[in-house]
Amino acid sequence: MRFVDEFRDAEKAHALAAKIAALCEPGRQYKFMEVCGGHTHTIYKHGLEDYLPETITLVHGPGCPVCVIPMGRVDDAMHLAAQPDVIMTSFGDMMRVPGSEGSFFDAKARGTDIRMVYSPLDSLKIARANPDKRVVFMAIGFETTAPSTAMTLLRAAAEGLRNFSVFCNHVTIIPAIKAILDSPDLRLDGFIGPGHVSTVIGCRPYEFIARDYDRPVVVAGFEPLDILQSIYMLMLQLAEGRSQVENQYSRVVPWNGNLVALKAISQTMELRPYFEWRGLGFISHSALRVRDSYAAFDGERLFEVPGVRVADPKACQCGEVLKGVLKPWECKVFGTACTPETPIGTCMVSPEGACAAYYNYGRMHRQRVAEAAGTGGVTHP
Amino acid sequence: MMPEHPDLAKVDVSGVRRVINVGLLSDSPPQPGEWVLIHVGFALSKIDEEEAAAALQFLEGIGQAYADELAALAESRIE
C-alpha cells in the first residue's frame, strides 16, 4: 500500500541503525519510552530492538486503550450490560478483557446481549433497528477515538435517538505521561510521541516535556522506518544538547492537530476530576465524561453503575508493565498462566498490549538468542 | 464523495470499498483521489503527499550514504 510499503525498506533500516549507533556516546545508556501501544506492536513485529545498539532500551508506555481500563470499570460495564432490555456494543479488542466475573465474551456466552462493532456509528444503527431496546456503547480509547464517540453523540442528539447512550471511558494521554515523568521508578531520556493521538491533539501539548522536564519528544509514525527515524531524531537532539518537540510523522500529523475533532470532543465531553488507570492508579483530570448537556445520552447517569474498585489479580503485573518498570517477560505469569487465549491481565489482550505483542512476535527469538549465548536466562516457553 | 450525505465518503482500503464518515475533516474536506487515515469508521487526517515525499527523500539520502559506505568497504583491500 502507498505510504506504507516505502516505510518498510530493510536497507534503509540498516542505514538508519548505523546512523543511530554512530550517535551513541561511549558508556552511556539510553532509555526511550514509546508512549503508544501501536508503536510497541510495530517494534516487536518487525524486531526493531535488534537493529539498535544494546545501550538503547525501548520502554513500553501506557498508550494502549484496553490495557489501562481498570477491572472495576469492566465490572461496571458488565453490570450495565446485564440490565433489562440493554444491548451493549463494544470494540472487538475489549471483548476479551477480563473482569472479576469473566470477559464480555463470557457474558455473551451466558446470554447477555453484547455486540461487537467496528465503529461507534454502528451502535446508532443497532439503536434505530431496536427501538424497544436500550443500546449502550462501551467507549474506550485516547484522543484518537474520542472524536468518533463525540461525533456519534452529536449525531444521536441531532436524530433525537433516545435509546442510545455511551458508557464513557475515554482517557487523555498527557496526564499519564506526566505521571510517568513524576514517578521515581523510571528515568527516561526521551519520548517517541504517539502518532495517531497527535493527529487530534497536535504536537503542542508535549511542549511541557521539553520545557519543564528537559526531555526530547519526537511524534512518530507507525512503520518500522518511522520509528527508527524517530529514534535517530531523539539521539540527534541528545547529541546536540537539545530538548524539543519534533514531528517525524508530518505526512499525517498537523502541528496543531484536528480542530474540528477537538471541538466535537469539548462540545460533548468534559474532564473528570480523576480517573483510575490500571497500574498507574488515580490520575487527576485524565479522563472524559459526557457533558451535562448530553446527560440524556450518558450511560453512567441513565443506569446505576456500581463504581466499585476491584484490585487486579495478585499474579498480574500489568501495572508494572504499563509503567515501563517491568518488561513483559519479567512478569511471573507471562506465557504460562497468562497468554492471549487466556489472558489474566489486559496487556495480554489487545494487539497493542506489550505482553501480547511480545508473546506473538518476540518470545521465540529471545529464547534462541539466550540459548545461543548460553545464558539460559529465559524461563518462559 | 456522496452528495446526498456530505459527511460520508466511499473509500478503497486495500481493495475493499466501504463508506466512512469524513465529518472530522469538514475544515478541508478530502477530494476524490486523496488519501486519508481512517480510525473506527472516521477519517481523522488527510495524508500530506509533500510531507511524505520529504520524509522519503531523507530516507533515500541515508540509504545512499550507507550504500556508498558498503561499496567503499567492498572495494577496500588492506594488505
mmCIF file of N, CA, C and O in Angstrom, chain A residues 134-227:
data_model
loop_
_atom_site.group_PDB
_atom_site.id
_atom_site.type_symbol
_atom_site.label_atom_id
_atom_site.label_comp_id
_atom_site.label_asym_id
_atom_site.label_seq_id
_atom_site.Cartn_x
_atom_site.Cartn_y
_atom_site.Cartn_z
ATOM 1 N N ARG A 134 -32.423 -0.643 24.784
ATOM 2 C CA ARG A 134 -31.554 0.480 25.112
ATOM 3 C C ARG A 134 -30.119 0.102 24.745
ATOM 4 O O ARG A 134 -29.563 -0.855 25.307
ATOM 5 N N VAL A 135 -29.549 0.810 23.812
ATOM 6 C CA VAL A 135 -28.212 0.470 23.322
ATOM 7 C C VAL A 135 -27.167 1.323 24.043
ATOM 8 O O VAL A 135 -27.260 2.553 24.061
ATOM 9 N N VAL A 136 -26.204 0.654 24.678
ATOM 10 C CA VAL A 136 -25.128 1.369 25.391
ATOM 11 C C VAL A 136 -23.808 1.045 24.710
ATOM 12 O O VAL A 136 -23.428 -0.132 24.594
ATOM 13 N N PHE A 137 -23.095 2.067 24.257
ATOM 14 C CA PHE A 137 -21.794 1.869 23.616
ATOM 15 C C PHE A 137 -20.693 2.009 24.668
ATOM 16 O O PHE A 137 -20.607 3.018 25.363
ATOM 17 N N MET A 138 -19.881 0.960 24.779
ATOM 18 C CA MET A 138 -18.748 0.982 25.708
ATOM 19 C C MET A 138 -17.616 1.751 25.039
ATOM 20 O O MET A 138 -16.897 1.216 24.191
ATOM 21 N N ALA A 139 -17.490 3.030 25.374
ATOM 22 C CA ALA A 139 -16.497 3.872 24.695
ATOM 23 C C ALA A 139 -15.160 3.788 25.420
ATOM 24 O O ALA A 139 -15.087 4.062 26.615
ATOM 25 N N ILE A 140 -14.130 3.365 24.703
ATOM 26 C CA ILE A 140 -12.783 3.378 25.262
ATOM 27 C C ILE A 140 -11.863 4.055 24.260
ATOM 28 O O ILE A 140 -12.214 4.201 23.090
ATOM 29 N N GLY A 141 -10.682 4.432 24.728
ATOM 30 C CA GLY A 141 -9.695 4.971 23.809
ATOM 31 C C GLY A 141 -9.180 6.330 24.235
ATOM 32 O O GLY A 141 -9.783 7.014 25.067
ATOM 33 N N PHE A 142 -8.072 6.711 23.630
ATOM 34 C CA PHE A 142 -7.445 8.007 23.889
ATOM 35 C C PHE A 142 -8.075 9.056 22.965
ATOM 36 O O PHE A 142 -9.131 8.821 22.387
ATOM 37 N N GLU A 143 -7.382 10.146 22.783
ATOM 38 C CA GLU A 143 -7.911 11.235 21.949
ATOM 39 C C GLU A 143 -8.086 10.813 20.491
ATOM 40 O O GLU A 143 -8.744 11.503 19.722
ATOM 41 N N THR A 144 -7.484 9.697 20.103
ATOM 42 C CA THR A 144 -7.662 9.189 18.748
ATOM 43 C C THR A 144 -9.122 8.788 18.524
ATOM 44 O O THR A 144 -9.679 9.000 17.442
ATOM 45 N N THR A 145 -9.710 8.189 19.541
ATOM 46 C CA THR A 145 -11.039 7.591 19.406
ATOM 47 C C THR A 145 -12.142 8.497 19.938
ATOM 48 O O THR A 145 -13.289 8.415 19.486
ATOM 49 N N ALA A 146 -11.798 9.365 20.891
ATOM 50 C CA ALA A 146 -12.822 10.228 21.498
ATOM 51 C C ALA A 146 -13.611 11.046 20.463
ATOM 52 O O ALA A 146 -14.832 11.199 20.611
ATOM 53 N N PRO A 147 -12.960 11.575 19.386
ATOM 54 C CA PRO A 147 -13.749 12.351 18.417
ATOM 55 C C PRO A 147 -14.845 11.519 17.755
ATOM 56 O O PRO A 147 -15.920 12.047 17.444
ATOM 57 N N SER A 148 -14.581 10.240 17.541
ATOM 58 C CA SER A 148 -15.593 9.384 16.902
ATOM 59 C C SER A 148 -16.791 9.221 17.825
ATOM 60 O O SER A 148 -17.943 9.253 17.367
ATOM 61 N N THR A 149 -16.524 9.050 19.122
ATOM 62 C CA THR A 149 -17.627 8.965 20.084
ATOM 63 C C THR A 149 -18.378 10.297 20.129
ATOM 64 O O THR A 149 -19.612 10.329 20.166
ATOM 65 N N ALA A 150 -17.613 11.390 20.093
ATOM 66 C CA ALA A 150 -18.233 12.720 20.134
ATOM 67 C C ALA A 150 -19.156 12.918 18.928
ATOM 68 O O ALA A 150 -20.296 13.382 19.075
ATOM 69 N N MET A 151 -18.660 12.559 17.749
ATOM 70 C CA MET A 151 -19.478 12.726 16.531
ATOM 71 C C MET A 151 -20.724 11.842 16.610
ATOM 72 O O MET A 151 -21.791 12.222 16.114
ATOM 73 N N THR A 152 -20.575 10.674 17.224
ATOM 74 C CA THR A 152 -21.728 9.769 17.363
ATOM 75 C C THR A 152 -22.759 10.362 18.312
ATOM 76 O O THR A 152 -23.968 10.288 18.061
ATOM 77 N N LEU A 153 -22.267 10.964 19.411
ATOM 78 C CA LEU A 153 -23.186 11.636 20.349
ATOM 79 C C LEU A 153 -23.921 12.785 19.660
ATOM 80 O O LEU A 153 -25.137 12.948 19.820
ATOM 81 N N LEU A 154 -23.179 13.575 18.884
ATOM 82 C CA LEU A 154 -23.793 14.708 18.179
ATOM 83 C C LEU A 154 -24.872 14.212 17.215
ATOM 84 O O LEU A 154 -25.963 14.785 17.128
ATOM 85 N N ARG A 155 -24.565 13.130 16.539
ATOM 86 C CA ARG A 155 -25.495 12.552 15.571
ATOM 87 C C ARG A 155 -26.750 12.031 16.292
ATOM 88 O O ARG A 155 -27.878 12.271 15.842
ATOM 89 N N ALA A 156 -26.528 11.327 17.417
ATOM 90 C CA ALA A 156 -27.660 10.766 18.174
ATOM 91 C C ALA A 156 -28.572 11.892 18.657
ATOM 92 O O ALA A 156 -29.805 11.791 18.587
ATOM 93 N N ALA A 157 -27.950 12.982 19.129
ATOM 94 C CA ALA A 157 -28.732 14.116 19.624
ATOM 95 C C ALA A 157 -29.507 14.757 18.468
ATOM 96 O O ALA A 157 -30.687 15.088 18.604
ATOM 97 N N ALA A 158 -28.845 14.908 17.315
ATOM 98 C CA ALA A 158 -29.493 15.530 16.162
ATOM 99 C C ALA A 158 -30.689 14.700 15.696
ATOM 100 O O ALA A 158 -31.707 15.240 15.277
ATOM 101 N N GLU A 159 -30.535 13.385 15.775
ATOM 102 C CA GLU A 159 -31.624 12.487 15.345
ATOM 103 C C GLU A 159 -32.683 12.322 16.433
ATOM 104 O O GLU A 159 -33.739 11.745 16.169
ATOM 105 N N GLY A 160 -32.352 12.749 17.656
ATOM 106 C CA GLY A 160 -33.265 12.530 18.782
ATOM 107 C C GLY A 160 -33.413 11.051 19.114
ATOM 108 O O GLY A 160 -34.485 10.583 19.506
ATOM 109 N N LEU A 161 -32.325 10.327 18.979
ATOM 110 C CA LEU A 161 -32.332 8.884 19.220
ATOM 111 C C LEU A 161 -32.253 8.632 20.734
ATOM 112 O O LEU A 161 -31.174 8.684 21.320
ATOM 113 N N ARG A 162 -33.393 8.384 21.363
ATOM 114 C CA ARG A 162 -33.428 8.358 22.828
ATOM 115 C C ARG A 162 -32.997 7.034 23.418
ATOM 116 O O ARG A 162 -32.875 6.927 24.636
ATOM 117 N N ASN A 163 -32.830 5.995 22.610
ATOM 118 C CA ASN A 163 -32.450 4.702 23.196
ATOM 119 C C ASN A 163 -30.971 4.386 22.983
ATOM 120 O O ASN A 163 -30.559 3.249 22.949
ATOM 121 N N PHE A 164 -30.177 5.434 22.819
ATOM 122 C CA PHE A 164 -28.729 5.243 22.661
ATOM 123 C C PHE A 164 -27.995 6.015 23.757
ATOM 124 O O PHE A 164 -28.332 7.159 24.063
ATOM 125 N N SER A 165 -27.014 5.376 24.367
ATOM 126 C CA SER A 165 -26.168 6.092 25.327
ATOM 127 C C SER A 165 -24.742 5.560 25.268
ATOM 128 O O SER A 165 -24.456 4.544 24.624
ATOM 129 N N VAL A 166 -23.856 6.294 25.926
ATOM 130 C CA VAL A 166 -22.428 5.971 25.910
ATOM 131 C C VAL A 166 -21.973 5.712 27.343
ATOM 132 O O VAL A 166 -22.289 6.497 28.244
ATOM 133 N N PHE A 167 -21.253 4.603 27.548
ATOM 134 C CA PHE A 167 -20.564 4.402 28.821
ATOM 135 C C PHE A 167 -19.126 4.855 28.583
ATOM 136 O O PHE A 167 -18.336 4.162 27.956
ATOM 137 N N CYS A 168 -18.845 6.063 29.043
ATOM 138 C CA CYS A 168 -17.640 6.764 28.596
ATOM 139 C C CYS A 168 -16.413 6.395 29.434
ATOM 140 O O CYS A 168 -16.402 6.591 30.648
ATOM 141 N N ASN A 169 -15.408 5.847 28.766
ATOM 142 C CA ASN A 169 -14.133 5.517 29.429
ATOM 143 C C ASN A 169 -12.965 6.124 28.663
ATOM 144 O O ASN A 169 -11.867 5.564 28.657
ATOM 145 N N HIS A 170 -13.218 7.240 27.990
ATOM 146 C CA HIS A 170 -12.125 7.854 27.238
ATOM 147 C C HIS A 170 -11.104 8.464 28.185
ATOM 148 O O HIS A 170 -11.468 9.072 29.191
ATOM 149 N N VAL A 171 -9.831 8.264 27.839
ATOM 150 C CA VAL A 171 -8.749 8.788 28.676
ATOM 151 C C VAL A 171 -7.886 9.738 27.849
ATOM 152 O O VAL A 171 -7.950 9.737 26.617
ATOM 153 N N THR A 172 -7.109 10.550 28.553
ATOM 154 C CA THR A 172 -6.280 11.536 27.867
ATOM 155 C C THR A 172 -4.807 11.243 28.160
ATOM 156 O O THR A 172 -4.455 10.863 29.277
ATOM 157 N N ILE A 173 -3.980 11.392 27.164
ATOM 158 C CA ILE A 173 -2.606 10.885 27.267
ATOM 159 C C ILE A 173 -1.682 11.783 28.097
ATOM 160 O O ILE A 173 -0.777 11.297 28.772
ATOM 161 N N ILE A 174 -1.882 13.086 28.043
ATOM 162 C CA ILE A 174 -0.906 13.981 28.677
ATOM 163 C C ILE A 174 -0.765 13.736 30.195
ATOM 164 O O ILE A 174 0.360 13.618 30.698
ATOM 165 N N PRO A 175 -1.882 13.626 30.952
ATOM 166 C CA PRO A 175 -1.711 13.372 32.394
ATOM 167 C C PRO A 175 -0.973 12.062 32.691
ATOM 168 O O PRO A 175 -0.233 11.982 33.675
ATOM 169 N N ALA A 176 -1.156 11.054 31.824
ATOM 170 C CA ALA A 176 -0.458 9.783 32.046
ATOM 171 C C ALA A 176 1.046 9.955 31.821
ATOM 172 O O ALA A 176 1.871 9.430 32.577
ATOM 173 N N ILE A 177 1.410 10.712 30.789
ATOM 174 C CA ILE A 177 2.842 10.952 30.531
ATOM 175 C C ILE A 177 3.440 11.721 31.709
ATOM 176 O O ILE A 177 4.538 11.425 32.179
ATOM 177 N N LYS A 178 2.666 12.684 32.232
ATOM 178 C CA LYS A 178 3.155 13.485 33.354
ATOM 179 C C LYS A 178 3.345 12.592 34.587
ATOM 180 O O LYS A 178 4.342 12.712 35.299
ATOM 181 N N ALA A 179 2.388 11.679 34.804
ATOM 182 C CA ALA A 179 2.501 10.769 35.953
ATOM 183 C C ALA A 179 3.773 9.928 35.832
ATOM 184 O O ALA A 179 4.474 9.680 36.819
ATOM 185 N N ILE A 180 4.086 9.508 34.610
ATOM 186 C CA ILE A 180 5.292 8.699 34.402
ATOM 187 C C ILE A 180 6.546 9.540 34.614
ATOM 188 O O ILE A 180 7.510 9.109 35.238
ATOM 189 N N LEU A 181 6.506 10.791 34.139
ATOM 190 C CA LEU A 181 7.664 11.677 34.329
ATOM 191 C C LEU A 181 7.896 11.963 35.819
ATOM 192 O O LEU A 181 9.028 12.127 36.259
ATOM 193 N N ASP A 182 6.794 12.034 36.588
ATOM 194 C CA ASP A 182 6.919 12.341 38.014
ATOM 195 C C ASP A 182 7.214 11.108 38.856
ATOM 196 O O ASP A 182 7.492 11.226 40.041
ATOM 197 N N SER A 183 7.103 9.917 38.232
ATOM 198 C CA SER A 183 7.320 8.695 39.005
ATOM 199 C C SER A 183 8.818 8.484 39.239
ATOM 200 O O SER A 183 9.625 8.637 38.324
ATOM 201 N N PRO A 184 9.196 8.135 40.461
ATOM 202 C CA PRO A 184 10.623 7.984 40.753
ATOM 203 C C PRO A 184 11.207 6.674 40.213
ATOM 204 O O PRO A 184 12.412 6.494 40.188
ATOM 205 N N ASP A 185 10.323 5.768 39.723
ATOM 206 C CA ASP A 185 10.794 4.434 39.325
ATOM 207 C C ASP A 185 11.623 4.436 38.044
ATOM 208 O O ASP A 185 12.375 3.522 37.780
ATOM 209 N N LEU A 186 11.425 5.459 37.244
ATOM 210 C CA LEU A 186 11.908 5.345 35.878
ATOM 211 C C LEU A 186 12.600 6.625 35.446
ATOM 212 O O LEU A 186 12.070 7.707 35.611
ATOM 213 N N ARG A 187 13.778 6.479 34.858
ATOM 214 C CA ARG A 187 14.449 7.645 34.306
ATOM 215 C C ARG A 187 14.534 7.486 32.798
ATOM 216 O O ARG A 187 15.153 6.546 32.310
ATOM 217 N N LEU A 188 13.869 8.367 32.101
ATOM 218 C CA LEU A 188 13.817 8.255 30.644
ATOM 219 C C LEU A 188 14.643 9.357 29.986
ATOM 220 O O LEU A 188 14.770 10.456 30.529
ATOM 221 N N ASP A 189 15.178 9.058 28.801
ATOM 222 C CA ASP A 189 15.956 10.070 28.068
ATOM 223 C C ASP A 189 15.142 10.784 27.013
ATOM 224 O O ASP A 189 15.605 11.782 26.448
ATOM 225 N N GLY A 190 13.964 10.261 26.711
ATOM 226 C CA GLY A 190 13.145 10.910 25.689
ATOM 227 C C GLY A 190 11.926 10.077 25.363
ATOM 228 O O GLY A 190 11.785 8.944 25.835
ATOM 229 N N PHE A 191 11.041 10.669 24.546
ATOM 230 C CA PHE A 191 9.773 10.009 24.225
ATOM 231 C C PHE A 191 9.565 9.897 22.722
ATOM 232 O O PHE A 191 9.777 10.866 21.994
ATOM 233 N N ILE A 192 9.113 8.715 22.308
ATOM 234 C CA ILE A 192 8.579 8.552 20.963
ATOM 235 C C ILE A 192 7.097 8.871 21.103
ATOM 236 O O ILE A 192 6.349 8.131 21.733
ATOM 237 N N GLY A 193 6.671 10.015 20.578
ATOM 238 C CA GLY A 193 5.313 10.509 20.816
ATOM 239 C C GLY A 193 4.277 9.752 19.999
ATOM 240 O O GLY A 193 4.568 9.272 18.903
ATOM 241 N N PRO A 194 3.062 9.655 20.543
ATOM 242 C CA PRO A 194 2.011 8.873 19.878
ATOM 243 C C PRO A 194 1.498 9.552 18.612
ATOM 244 O O PRO A 194 1.024 10.685 18.650
ATOM 245 N N GLY A 195 1.592 8.854 17.483
ATOM 246 C CA GLY A 195 1.255 9.438 16.191
ATOM 247 C C GLY A 195 -0.227 9.724 16.022
ATOM 248 O O GLY A 195 -0.617 10.840 15.665
ATOM 249 N N HIS A 196 -1.059 8.741 16.292
ATOM 250 C CA HIS A 196 -2.468 8.923 15.963
ATOM 251 C C HIS A 196 -3.179 9.839 16.952
ATOM 252 O O HIS A 196 -4.043 10.624 16.567
ATOM 253 N N VAL A 197 -2.803 9.770 18.238
ATOM 254 C CA VAL A 197 -3.335 10.729 19.212
ATOM 255 C C VAL A 197 -3.016 12.149 18.737
ATOM 256 O O VAL A 197 -3.840 13.058 18.812
ATOM 257 N N SER A 198 -1.807 12.315 18.187
ATOM 258 C CA SER A 198 -1.360 13.647 17.792
ATOM 259 C C SER A 198 -2.086 14.172 16.552
ATOM 260 O O SER A 198 -2.124 15.386 16.352
ATOM 261 N N THR A 199 -2.667 13.292 15.739
ATOM 262 C CA THR A 199 -3.467 13.810 14.615
ATOM 263 C C THR A 199 -4.605 14.659 15.179
ATOM 264 O O THR A 199 -5.063 15.593 14.540
ATOM 265 N N VAL A 200 -5.041 14.334 16.400
ATOM 266 C CA VAL A 200 -6.138 15.078 17.023
ATOM 267 C C VAL A 200 -5.609 16.231 17.876
ATOM 268 O O VAL A 200 -6.017 17.374 17.706
ATOM 269 N N ILE A 201 -4.675 15.943 18.804
ATOM 270 C CA ILE A 201 -4.265 16.998 19.754
ATOM 271 C C ILE A 201 -3.098 17.846 19.218
ATOM 272 O O ILE A 201 -2.780 18.878 19.790
ATOM 273 N N GLY A 202 -2.463 17.380 18.138
ATOM 274 C CA GLY A 202 -1.323 18.121 17.609
ATOM 275 C C GLY A 202 -0.080 17.886 18.447
ATOM 276 O O GLY A 202 -0.048 17.000 19.311
ATOM 277 N N CYS A 203 0.957 18.704 18.211
ATOM 278 C CA CYS A 203 2.244 18.491 18.877
ATOM 279 C C CYS A 203 2.469 19.430 20.057
ATOM 280 O O CYS A 203 3.335 19.183 20.894
ATOM 281 N N ARG A 204 1.718 20.520 20.134
ATOM 282 C CA ARG A 204 1.956 21.500 21.200
ATOM 283 C C ARG A 204 1.797 20.951 22.615
ATOM 284 O O ARG A 204 2.548 21.346 23.502
ATOM 285 N N PRO A 205 0.803 20.064 22.873
ATOM 286 C CA PRO A 205 0.623 19.595 24.250
ATOM 287 C C PRO A 205 1.860 18.913 24.851
ATOM 288 O O PRO A 205 1.940 18.751 26.065
ATOM 289 N N TYR A 206 2.825 18.514 24.003
ATOM 290 C CA TYR A 206 4.024 17.856 24.541
ATOM 291 C C TYR A 206 5.111 18.856 24.926
ATOM 292 O O TYR A 206 6.155 18.468 25.442
ATOM 293 N N GLU A 207 4.876 20.129 24.646
ATOM 294 C CA GLU A 207 5.958 21.105 24.837
ATOM 295 C C GLU A 207 6.444 21.164 26.284
ATOM 296 O O GLU A 207 7.615 21.421 26.543
ATOM 297 N N PHE A 208 5.525 20.879 27.246
ATOM 298 C CA PHE A 208 5.954 20.927 28.658
ATOM 299 C C PHE A 208 7.045 19.885 28.951
ATOM 300 O O PHE A 208 7.864 20.070 29.836
ATOM 301 N N ILE A 209 7.037 18.781 28.190
ATOM 302 C CA ILE A 209 8.026 17.722 28.438
ATOM 303 C C ILE A 209 9.425 18.250 28.109
ATOM 304 O O ILE A 209 10.384 18.040 28.854
ATOM 305 N N ALA A 210 9.514 18.959 26.991
ATOM 306 C CA ALA A 210 10.799 19.531 26.582
ATOM 307 C C ALA A 210 11.194 20.693 27.506
ATOM 308 O O ALA A 210 12.334 20.789 27.952
ATOM 309 N N ARG A 211 10.196 21.529 27.807
ATOM 310 C CA ARG A 211 10.471 22.757 28.554
ATOM 311 C C ARG A 211 10.720 22.480 30.044
ATOM 312 O O ARG A 211 11.724 22.874 30.596
ATOM 313 N N ASP A 212 9.768 21.761 30.687
ATOM 314 C CA ASP A 212 9.838 21.597 32.138
ATOM 315 C C ASP A 212 10.658 20.387 32.567
ATOM 316 O O ASP A 212 11.179 20.356 33.672
ATOM 317 N N TYR A 213 10.721 19.358 31.728
ATOM 318 C CA TYR A 213 11.427 18.135 32.115
ATOM 319 C C TYR A 213 12.717 17.939 31.311
ATOM 320 O O TYR A 213 13.423 16.957 31.525
ATOM 321 N N ASP A 214 12.973 18.848 30.382
ATOM 322 C CA ASP A 214 14.200 18.802 29.603
ATOM 323 C C ASP A 214 14.396 17.458 28.883
ATOM 324 O O ASP A 214 15.487 16.898 28.871
ATOM 325 N N ARG A 215 13.304 16.939 28.325
ATOM 326 C CA ARG A 215 13.384 15.671 27.591
ATOM 327 C C ARG A 215 12.886 15.884 26.158
ATOM 328 O O ARG A 215 11.863 16.540 25.955
ATOM 329 N N PRO A 216 13.581 15.342 25.167
ATOM 330 C CA PRO A 216 13.098 15.465 23.786
ATOM 331 C C PRO A 216 11.896 14.558 23.506
ATOM 332 O O PRO A 216 11.756 13.504 24.119
ATOM 333 N N VAL A 217 11.047 15.017 22.586
ATOM 334 C CA VAL A 217 9.886 14.243 22.149
ATOM 335 C C VAL A 217 9.870 14.243 20.626
ATOM 336 O O VAL A 217 10.020 15.303 20.016
ATOM 337 N N VAL A 218 9.709 13.076 20.019
ATOM 338 C CA VAL A 218 9.528 13.024 18.570
ATOM 339 C C VAL A 218 8.237 12.254 18.279
ATOM 340 O O VAL A 218 8.127 11.075 18.599
ATOM 341 N N VAL A 219 7.258 12.957 17.733
ATOM 342 C CA VAL A 219 5.992 12.322 17.353
ATOM 343 C C VAL A 219 6.265 11.441 16.127
ATOM 344 O O VAL A 219 6.849 11.910 15.146
ATOM 345 N N ALA A 220 5.870 10.164 16.224
ATOM 346 C CA ALA A 220 6.331 9.188 15.233
ATOM 347 C C ALA A 220 5.193 8.477 14.522
ATOM 348 O O ALA A 220 4.127 8.260 15.089
ATOM 349 N N GLY A 221 5.480 8.060 13.287
ATOM 350 C CA GLY A 221 4.570 7.208 12.528
ATOM 351 C C GLY A 221 4.708 5.753 12.942
ATOM 352 O O GLY A 221 5.455 5.437 13.863
ATOM 353 N N PHE A 222 4.002 4.877 12.236
ATOM 354 C CA PHE A 222 3.844 3.507 12.720
ATOM 355 C C PHE A 222 4.544 2.442 11.888
ATOM 356 O O PHE A 222 4.412 1.264 12.153
ATOM 357 N N GLU A 223 5.283 2.871 10.872
ATOM 358 C CA GLU A 223 6.043 1.898 10.094
ATOM 359 C C GLU A 223 7.444 1.794 10.701
ATOM 360 O O GLU A 223 7.890 2.706 11.391
ATOM 361 N N PRO A 224 8.133 0.677 10.420
ATOM 362 C CA PRO A 224 9.447 0.475 11.052
ATOM 363 C C PRO A 224 10.417 1.636 10.821
ATOM 364 O O PRO A 224 11.112 2.056 11.752
ATOM 365 N N LEU A 225 10.444 2.166 9.584
ATOM 366 C CA LEU A 225 11.390 3.261 9.321
ATOM 367 C C LEU A 225 10.987 4.533 10.072
ATOM 368 O O LEU A 225 11.836 5.331 10.461
ATOM 369 N N ASP A 226 9.680 4.710 10.280
ATOM 370 C CA ASP A 226 9.219 5.863 11.061
ATOM 371 C C ASP A 226 9.824 5.808 12.459
ATOM 372 O O ASP A 226 10.325 6.805 12.980
ATOM 373 N N ILE A 227 9.755 4.633 13.065
ATOM 374 C CA ILE A 227 10.219 4.516 14.450
ATOM 375 C C ILE A 227 11.738 4.650 14.520
ATOM 376 O O ILE A 227 12.269 5.360 15.370
#
